[in-house]
Amino acid sequence: KEYNDVPIIIIGSGYGGAVSALRLCEAGKKVIILEMGLNWEKAGIPFSNLLKPGKSSAWLKKKSIAPFMNIFSLTPFTGILDRLDFDHINIWVGRGVGGGSLVNGGMAVTPKESYFKEVFPDLDAEKFYNHYFPLVREELKVNVIDEQFLEECPYYKFTRVGEEEAHKAGFKTMRVPNVYDFKYMEKEFRNEVPRSALNTEVIYGNNYGKNSLDKTYLRKALETGNLEILDLHRVQTIQMNDDKSYTLHVQQIDTSGALVAQKVFNCKKLILSAGTMGTLQLLLQSHAENGFPVHEKIGKNWGNNGNFMTGRNWVKPLSGGTGAKQSTIPVGGIDNWDDPEHPFFTEIAPLPMGMDVATALYLLINRVDKKGEVAYNTTNKSLTLNWNESNTSKMKENAQYFIRKMNKANGGTRSHLLFNNGFGADICYHPLGGCVLGEATNEYGKLKDHENLYVLDGSLIPGTIGVNPFVTITAIAEYCIENLIVQNEFA
Ligand code: FDA
């Protein structure tokens, strides 16, 4: 089947794709989103929780793929969480209408202005902090937990213990905003509505409470009547035609991953929002297979946003650890960013295992001193990543420093329960870069060497932003699409 003369196609329905769709639809443009994952709202299939992984828990895998403790076998299904395995790093990504917003912890953190300026010296920081960041916080429905609820709710013992211990060790803590509706959570706690965050739902999806993109940007875009989303449509390769338009080779699959149809789409304007790894795969694979033009900077300046997991065991064992019942939504962080020797931010992460495992989990976000590079291996048709222990050595040093200081003040040991040697250097939730704004693209995300191709997703950020990235990805996408529309790129 062929779709000819489609004006605008967006590949992927994560943050970059959803923002682009809304603003183009509002400007009266007809848009098609091609999304390889399932439209869960339309399918009406419930998401599973952490304790009982089911259909939503993994993208076509036979076993669950949480970062640790996977004992569950599965019937392959187009679930929302996928893991891409490289030699020294495993990268988790979201699949489905809403992209990463379906699987993520909802932490909606605006970067520190000084670091934003360092990462993006050419952007107008004042405009971002006065306009784009407030705009996206509103669109994404960002809110903050009520302090009294946090103080009293047994499901947040892990946060209270984490903060108390951090203070005792001399660290500064911060409250972390989220897109999960905390008013809903309070009702869950009082048993007035079905439970979600308080029922171990998060990385396999939240049935209630969370304002993922299908409830915000994408819903608004659909309401204009100008957007069509085709789910279970996986773009295989892109070809550039002589008239500078694009032809996409697409596989429609069913929920078992089986091929339903091969389709060809022709479009004048193409926006790549397939997420950092998805966008790089499409560009580099198309280049290898049909000579698709790619600029020399593509694949360069990639980073893991300094992601480094670690944990501590037997946090205050005598006083009852971190709690058997835990909310899945993190609300606390430790901010050590201004320490010149050991700059890092860490999430005080939940570990809702259904029992008190007396373990504290931390996801550190560090600077990325040494960037990696993404390339394409034509033999096995997959991406390769030039990334090894040397890229994460400073991150490990920071984690060691953090754990030592916490244990010295509070007791406890490095967690061997969760990771080899207590360190998860190979766990990445925040792949960024490889198609960096102003390097591989112009100042608004238009790809160099192309007239009708734009990249709007996490790959625009040069490997690091110092905090959880979706607020920044959304703000950069707003900035780019606004300017591209003003410049009549989609006229
Ligand atoms: P995103 O990955 O969201 O979307 C890309 C979409 O494109 C996907 O839906 C994918 O299926 C689709 N796609 C890819 N290739 C395709 C193809 N060939 N054809 C068709 N479709 C294709 N961040 C944060 O700020 N706060 C947080 O709390 C967390 N927590 C967190 C937890 C976990 C477990 C993960 C995995 C990630 C997070 N993140 C996070 C990270 C955050 O979710 C991530 O940075 C963004 O989702 C990235 O947004 P993008 O728009 O770049 O792509």
XYZ file of C-alpha atoms and ligand atoms in Angstrom:
544
model
C 0.000 0.000 0.000
C 1.278 3.487 -0.831
C 0.618 6.802 0.859
C 1.550 9.460 -1.670
C 1.985 13.183 -1.175
C 1.596 13.240 2.580
C 2.500 16.839 3.521
C 4.213 16.187 6.857
C 5.249 12.926 8.524
C 6.638 12.702 12.035
C 8.396 9.490 13.042
C 7.849 8.773 16.750
C 5.355 10.053 19.321
C 7.621 10.884 22.270
C 8.326 14.420 23.518
C 9.818 15.844 20.329
C 7.151 14.244 18.127
C 4.237 15.287 20.331
C 5.342 18.933 20.553
C 5.939 19.143 16.786
C 2.545 17.562 16.075
C 0.649 19.959 18.335
C 2.235 23.149 17.043
C 1.938 22.113 13.376
C -1.686 21.022 13.811
C -2.489 24.298 15.563
C -0.971 26.089 12.560
C -3.501 24.243 10.397
C -1.135 21.615 8.959
C -2.175 18.010 8.353
C 0.239 15.644 10.072
C 0.734 11.876 10.238
C 2.703 10.326 13.088
C 4.185 6.890 12.437
C 4.777 5.132 15.752
C 6.197 1.617 16.014
C 4.620 1.002 19.429
C 1.020 0.333 20.338
C -1.710 2.875 21.021
C -2.524 1.551 24.494
C -5.436 3.862 25.126
C -7.141 2.704 21.930
C -6.255 -0.944 22.497
C -7.813 -0.788 25.975
C -5.251 -3.196 27.432
C -4.285 -2.425 31.033
C -0.663 -1.812 31.984
C 0.949 -4.260 34.371
C 2.663 -3.415 37.636
C 6.218 -4.114 38.747
C 5.311 -7.166 40.790
C 3.442 -8.931 37.982
C 4.979 -8.083 34.581
C 2.550 -8.789 31.738
C 1.856 -7.639 28.197
C 3.035 -4.050 28.644
C 6.301 -4.945 30.379
C 8.621 -5.578 27.433
C 8.952 -4.940 23.716
C 8.756 -8.397 22.098
C 10.849 -10.227 24.695
C 10.587 -13.626 26.352
C 11.705 -12.337 29.741
C 11.100 -9.134 31.675
C 13.790 -6.445 31.280
C 13.675 -4.296 34.413
C 17.167 -3.049 35.390
C 17.376 -5.834 37.983
C 15.676 -8.947 39.366
C 14.112 -10.371 36.222
C 12.610 -13.727 36.974
C 9.485 -13.460 34.877
C 8.985 -15.255 31.560
C 6.720 -13.575 29.025
C 4.825 -14.229 25.805
C 6.343 -11.716 23.365
C 4.087 -8.675 22.980
C 4.628 -5.107 21.797
C 5.114 -3.866 25.357
C 6.181 -0.333 26.279
C 9.675 -0.928 27.644
C 12.574 -1.878 25.411
C 16.261 -2.375 26.139
C 19.036 -1.899 23.604
C 22.164 -3.804 24.583
C 25.648 -2.597 23.683
C 29.044 -3.877 24.847
C 29.395 -1.603 27.869
C 25.987 -0.069 28.251
C 22.321 -1.057 28.154
C 19.848 1.610 27.115
C 16.180 1.517 28.128
C 13.619 3.275 25.926
C 9.842 3.640 25.720
C 7.717 2.286 22.867
C 4.087 3.161 22.236
C 1.938 6.206 21.562
C 3.541 8.610 24.041
C 7.094 7.207 23.728
C 9.233 7.510 26.854
C 6.446 9.313 28.729
C 4.717 5.936 29.150
C 7.599 4.287 30.998
C 9.388 7.094 32.765
C 9.235 8.166 36.392
C 7.699 11.513 35.443
C 10.452 13.573 37.122
C 10.083 16.985 35.535
C 13.296 18.820 36.285
C 14.350 22.130 34.783
C 18.141 22.207 34.331
C 20.327 24.597 36.270
C 20.601 27.803 34.272
C 24.384 27.924 34.527
C 24.698 24.387 33.136
C 22.119 25.019 30.419
C 24.236 28.009 29.307
C 27.353 25.853 29.319
C 25.693 23.102 27.244
C 23.902 25.493 24.873
C 26.054 28.648 24.711
C 24.277 29.824 21.554
C 20.729 29.690 22.909
C 18.979 32.641 24.525
C 18.833 31.295 28.112
C 16.662 34.167 29.304
C 13.962 33.287 26.774
C 14.128 29.636 27.810
C 13.794 30.381 31.531
C 11.103 33.047 31.058
C 9.121 31.409 28.309
C 9.859 27.875 27.036
C 10.434 26.145 30.393
C 7.310 27.672 32.045
C 5.318 26.835 28.895
C 6.296 23.175 28.875
C 5.788 22.793 32.630
C 2.230 23.968 32.077
C 1.583 21.803 29.006
C 3.055 18.729 30.690
C 0.972 19.397 33.848
C 3.946 19.462 36.174
C 3.072 19.627 39.890
C 4.706 19.161 43.280
C 3.821 16.850 46.171
C 2.206 18.422 49.232
C 4.807 18.470 52.036
C 2.362 17.338 54.700
C 1.219 14.366 52.591
C 4.881 13.449 52.047
C 5.520 13.704 55.780
C 2.607 11.459 56.712
C 2.310 8.981 53.845
C 3.862 5.594 54.682
C 4.576 5.101 50.950
C 7.164 7.904 51.119
C 9.220 6.547 53.966
C 12.004 5.873 51.437
C 12.128 9.587 50.605
C 12.045 10.722 54.229
C 14.787 8.252 55.199
C 16.798 9.184 52.092
C 16.607 12.899 52.845
C 17.344 12.511 56.548
C 20.409 10.409 55.785
C 21.592 12.798 53.092
C 21.386 15.715 55.526
C 23.279 13.748 58.130
C 26.015 13.121 55.574
C 26.154 16.847 54.789
C 24.366 16.783 51.419
C 21.743 19.240 50.218
C 18.377 17.843 49.106
C 15.714 19.194 46.784
C 12.050 18.567 46.075
C 11.536 17.170 42.587
C 8.420 18.137 40.550
C 6.593 15.461 38.574
C 3.873 15.000 35.950
C 2.076 12.469 38.153
C -1.036 14.151 39.565
C -0.333 14.322 43.307
C -3.960 15.200 44.085
C -4.868 11.881 42.451
C -2.238 10.150 44.570
C -3.743 11.566 47.750
C -7.106 10.139 46.673
C -5.451 6.770 45.951
C -4.050 6.769 49.404
C -7.534 7.369 50.846
C -8.852 4.545 48.616
C -11.265 6.879 46.805
C -9.942 5.982 43.326
C -8.071 3.021 41.768
C -4.423 2.875 42.757
C -1.532 3.304 40.334
C 1.643 4.862 41.827
C 0.679 3.217 45.107
C 0.163 -0.077 43.283
C 3.753 -0.422 41.974
C 2.854 0.879 38.497
C 5.491 2.847 36.595
C 8.015 1.443 34.099
C 5.409 -0.902 32.583
C 2.914 1.972 32.461
C 0.533 3.786 34.807
C -3.160 3.048 34.432
C -4.088 6.214 36.329
C -2.618 9.407 37.691
C 0.263 10.027 35.318
C -0.023 12.798 32.742
C 1.874 11.057 29.978
C 1.935 12.639 26.502
C -1.203 10.835 25.342
C -3.045 12.877 27.997
C -1.354 16.210 27.216
C 0.330 17.255 23.952
C -0.949 14.367 21.825
C -4.539 14.671 23.053
C -4.539 18.405 22.268
C -3.052 17.749 18.828
C -5.708 15.109 18.054
C -8.421 17.529 19.144
C -7.460 19.877 16.283
C -8.623 17.203 13.826
C -5.367 17.591 11.889
C -3.407 14.681 13.343
C -3.524 11.026 12.439
C -1.456 8.570 14.475
C -0.652 5.221 12.888
C 0.564 2.896 15.625
C 2.417 -0.400 15.130
C 4.062 1.224 12.089
C 7.811 0.773 12.183
C 9.856 2.834 9.734
C 12.672 0.686 8.349
C 14.557 3.069 6.065
C 14.298 6.516 4.534
C 15.245 7.476 1.010
C 15.789 10.971 -0.320
C 14.261 11.513 -3.774
C 15.583 13.713 -6.590
C 13.004 16.408 -5.793
C 14.274 16.394 -2.150
C 11.131 14.721 -0.847
C 11.291 11.462 1.125
C 10.142 7.893 0.686
C 9.704 5.794 3.800
C 9.676 2.007 3.860
C 7.423 0.975 6.690
C 6.403 -2.321 8.278
C 3.025 -2.574 9.921
C 3.178 -5.245 12.626
C 0.690 -6.890 14.976
C 1.057 -7.108 18.753
C 3.113 -10.316 18.464
C 5.576 -8.496 16.222
C 4.470 -10.379 13.072
C 4.412 -8.497 9.797
C 0.930 -7.361 8.715
C 1.836 -5.193 5.709
C 4.750 -3.516 3.956
C 3.878 0.095 3.214
C 5.515 2.946 1.365
C 4.940 6.578 2.381
C 5.986 9.571 0.314
C 6.181 12.924 2.029
C 7.415 16.405 1.334
C 8.472 17.215 4.900
C 9.852 14.738 7.410
C 10.463 15.157 11.125
C 12.559 12.556 12.921
C 11.452 12.229 16.557
C 12.261 8.564 17.047
C 14.277 9.283 20.203
C 18.073 9.536 20.289
C 18.762 5.913 19.413
C 15.806 5.543 17.005
C 16.706 8.664 15.049
C 20.376 7.669 14.786
C 19.418 4.155 13.671
C 17.172 5.526 10.912
C 19.767 8.001 9.644
C 22.773 5.688 9.746
C 20.974 2.596 8.474
C 19.438 4.551 5.575
C 22.874 5.928 4.769
C 24.367 2.422 4.691
C 21.533 0.935 2.672
C 20.670 3.576 0.104
C 23.286 6.304 0.329
C 20.986 8.617 2.278
C 23.027 11.804 2.858
C 24.223 12.217 6.430
C 26.396 15.020 7.714
C 29.784 14.109 9.246
C 28.634 15.239 12.704
C 25.881 12.636 12.888
C 26.639 10.076 15.610
C 29.091 12.439 17.346
C 28.737 14.089 20.738
C 26.652 11.299 22.275
C 26.323 10.760 26.026
C 24.441 8.852 28.724
C 23.562 12.085 30.582
C 25.957 10.877 33.262
C 23.552 8.111 34.343
C 25.090 5.927 37.017
C 23.083 3.716 39.361
C 24.122 2.682 42.799
C 22.536 1.546 46.026
C 23.045 0.955 49.723
C 21.904 -1.964 51.814
C 20.615 -2.066 55.328
C 19.702 1.523 55.621
C 18.813 1.816 59.306
C 17.814 -1.862 59.635
C 16.731 -1.468 63.219
C 14.282 1.291 62.456
C 12.642 -0.611 59.606
C 14.577 0.285 56.438
C 12.931 2.175 53.605
C 9.444 0.703 53.895
C 7.664 -2.328 52.436
C 5.145 -0.103 50.665
C 6.624 2.470 48.325
C 5.161 4.908 45.827
C 6.776 4.481 42.411
C 6.975 8.239 41.879
C 10.235 9.831 43.056
C 9.938 13.242 44.719
C 13.349 13.760 46.294
C 16.828 14.415 45.005
C 20.303 15.147 46.351
C 21.938 18.151 44.747
C 25.723 18.089 44.883
C 26.160 19.838 41.551
C 28.059 22.813 42.917
C 30.802 20.677 44.473
C 33.735 21.240 42.072
C 35.364 17.908 43.008
C 32.274 15.703 42.866
C 29.481 17.406 40.955
C 26.376 15.214 40.664
C 22.644 15.173 41.145
C 20.957 12.023 42.384
C 17.408 10.856 42.511
C 16.291 9.229 45.768
C 14.665 6.378 43.893
C 11.915 4.045 45.043
C 12.390 0.283 45.084
C 8.868 -1.077 45.432
C 9.503 -4.799 45.773
C 6.442 -5.587 47.870
C 8.590 -6.083 50.963
C 11.162 -4.075 52.838
C 14.423 -4.994 51.145
C 16.232 -2.402 53.284
C 17.935 -1.039 50.218
C 18.245 2.531 49.045
C 18.491 3.047 45.293
C 20.065 6.092 43.651
C 20.251 7.176 40.029
C 23.131 9.616 39.763
C 23.306 12.165 36.974
C 26.868 13.398 36.386
C 28.651 15.612 33.919
C 29.853 13.741 30.833
C 33.536 14.582 30.552
C 34.216 12.183 27.718
C 31.569 11.830 25.023
C 30.852 8.712 22.981
C 30.133 8.133 19.325
C 27.436 6.140 17.543
C 28.122 4.319 14.270
C 26.446 1.616 12.202
C 27.525 -1.955 11.647
C 26.440 -3.079 8.182
C 27.001 -6.782 8.911
C 24.490 -7.144 11.711
C 22.486 -4.062 10.721
C 22.631 -2.435 14.095
C 24.127 0.559 15.851
C 27.494 0.377 17.579
C 28.523 2.609 20.407
C 32.050 3.749 21.098
C 31.641 3.842 24.861
C 33.429 1.961 27.635
C 34.568 2.218 31.273
C 36.780 5.204 30.476
C 33.633 7.213 29.704
C 32.147 6.480 33.126
C 35.242 6.485 35.360
C 34.587 9.934 36.842
C 30.936 8.977 37.390
C 32.086 5.922 39.329
C 34.400 8.053 41.428
C 31.456 10.310 42.300
C 29.271 7.322 43.196
C 32.037 5.908 45.401
C 32.426 9.240 47.146
C 28.662 9.543 47.648
C 28.155 6.018 49.005
C 31.174 6.253 51.317
C 29.975 9.535 52.778
C 26.419 8.253 53.233
C 27.591 5.022 54.864
C 30.028 6.796 57.155
C 27.274 9.042 58.492
C 24.474 6.491 58.566
C 25.884 2.962 58.474
C 25.182 0.564 55.607
C 27.119 -1.062 52.799
C 27.252 -0.708 49.051
C 24.418 -2.744 47.568
C 25.624 -5.964 46.010
C 22.030 -7.139 45.856
C 21.255 -4.887 42.909
C 24.462 -4.594 40.911
C 27.819 -6.227 40.435
C 30.116 -4.576 42.994
C 27.266 -2.216 43.864
C 27.632 -0.078 40.740
C 25.394 0.071 37.680
C 27.670 1.926 35.254
C 25.969 0.235 32.323
C 22.399 1.366 33.063
C 21.228 4.231 30.887
C 17.764 5.796 30.853
C 18.793 9.086 29.239
C 20.597 8.598 25.897
C 21.219 12.064 24.440
C 23.017 13.563 21.465
C 24.428 12.311 18.201
C 22.480 14.814 16.149
C 23.383 17.930 18.058
C 21.605 21.255 17.607
C 23.775 23.629 15.620
C 26.299 20.880 14.745
C 24.473 18.215 12.707
C 21.511 20.570 12.249
C 20.971 24.274 11.804
C 20.017 26.382 14.844
C 16.413 25.065 14.729
C 16.891 21.336 14.108
C 16.895 21.313 10.293
C 19.356 18.648 9.250
C 22.426 19.784 7.340
C 22.636 18.471 3.733
C 18.820 18.341 3.562
C 16.077 20.759 2.588
C 13.042 19.048 4.092
C 14.277 17.018 7.042
C 14.214 18.002 10.712
C 15.320 16.263 13.892
C 13.352 17.098 17.021
C 14.106 14.841 19.980
C 16.739 14.014 22.613
C 19.460 13.593 19.993
C 19.696 17.411 19.732
C 21.138 17.665 23.278
C 24.918 17.098 23.338
C 25.012 14.063 25.641
C 24.387 15.831 28.945
C 21.988 18.260 30.621
C 22.685 17.591 34.314
C 19.137 16.573 35.302
C 16.433 14.220 34.005
C 15.999 15.368 30.408
C 12.382 15.430 29.223
C 11.598 19.002 30.310
C 14.616 20.161 28.293
C 13.789 17.952 25.283
C 10.254 19.389 25.288
C 11.468 22.992 25.623
C 14.033 22.627 22.829
C 11.357 21.077 20.605
C 8.998 24.002 21.348
C 11.753 26.480 20.489
C 12.706 24.724 17.254
C 9.215 24.088 15.902
C 8.095 27.632 16.708
C 10.985 29.076 14.730
C 10.678 26.567 11.877
C 7.008 27.530 11.492
C 7.880 31.251 11.578
C 10.485 30.648 8.875
C 7.764 29.133 6.675
C 9.503 25.767 6.525
C 6.104 24.029 6.438
C 4.291 26.476 4.180
P 11.093 9.088 22.988
O 12.019 7.959 23.223
O 10.239 9.548 24.105
O 10.112 8.729 21.773
C 10.546 8.131 20.589
C 9.405 7.335 19.972
O 9.760 6.947 18.655
C 9.076 6.040 20.709
O 7.699 5.973 20.994
C 9.504 4.934 19.743
O 8.690 3.780 19.807
C 9.338 5.625 18.395
N 10.203 5.064 17.333
C 11.545 4.806 17.417
N 11.998 4.310 16.255
C 10.933 4.253 15.414
C 10.766 3.801 14.075
N 11.808 3.326 13.360
N 9.525 3.849 13.512
C 8.460 4.332 14.234
N 8.564 4.749 15.508
C 9.793 4.728 16.095
N 13.276 11.524 31.881
C 12.882 12.515 32.723
O 13.018 13.696 32.407
N 12.341 12.187 33.943
C 12.192 10.891 34.357
O 11.689 10.632 35.459
C 12.629 9.862 33.476
N 12.561 8.538 33.846
C 12.856 7.547 32.931
C 12.663 6.207 33.278
C 12.893 5.208 32.330
C 12.713 3.777 32.708
C 13.315 5.557 31.014
C 13.554 4.511 29.984
C 13.510 6.883 30.686
C 13.285 7.886 31.628
N 13.449 9.229 31.304
C 13.120 10.214 32.208
C 13.960 9.632 29.970
C 12.874 10.172 29.037
O 11.746 9.329 29.029
C 13.472 10.302 27.626
O 14.581 11.169 27.706
C 12.477 10.850 26.624
O 11.350 10.016 26.507
C 13.103 11.035 25.253
O 12.213 11.764 24.457
P 12.333 11.753 22.882
O 11.310 12.706 22.350
O 13.748 11.960 22.513
O 11.968 10.265 22.398
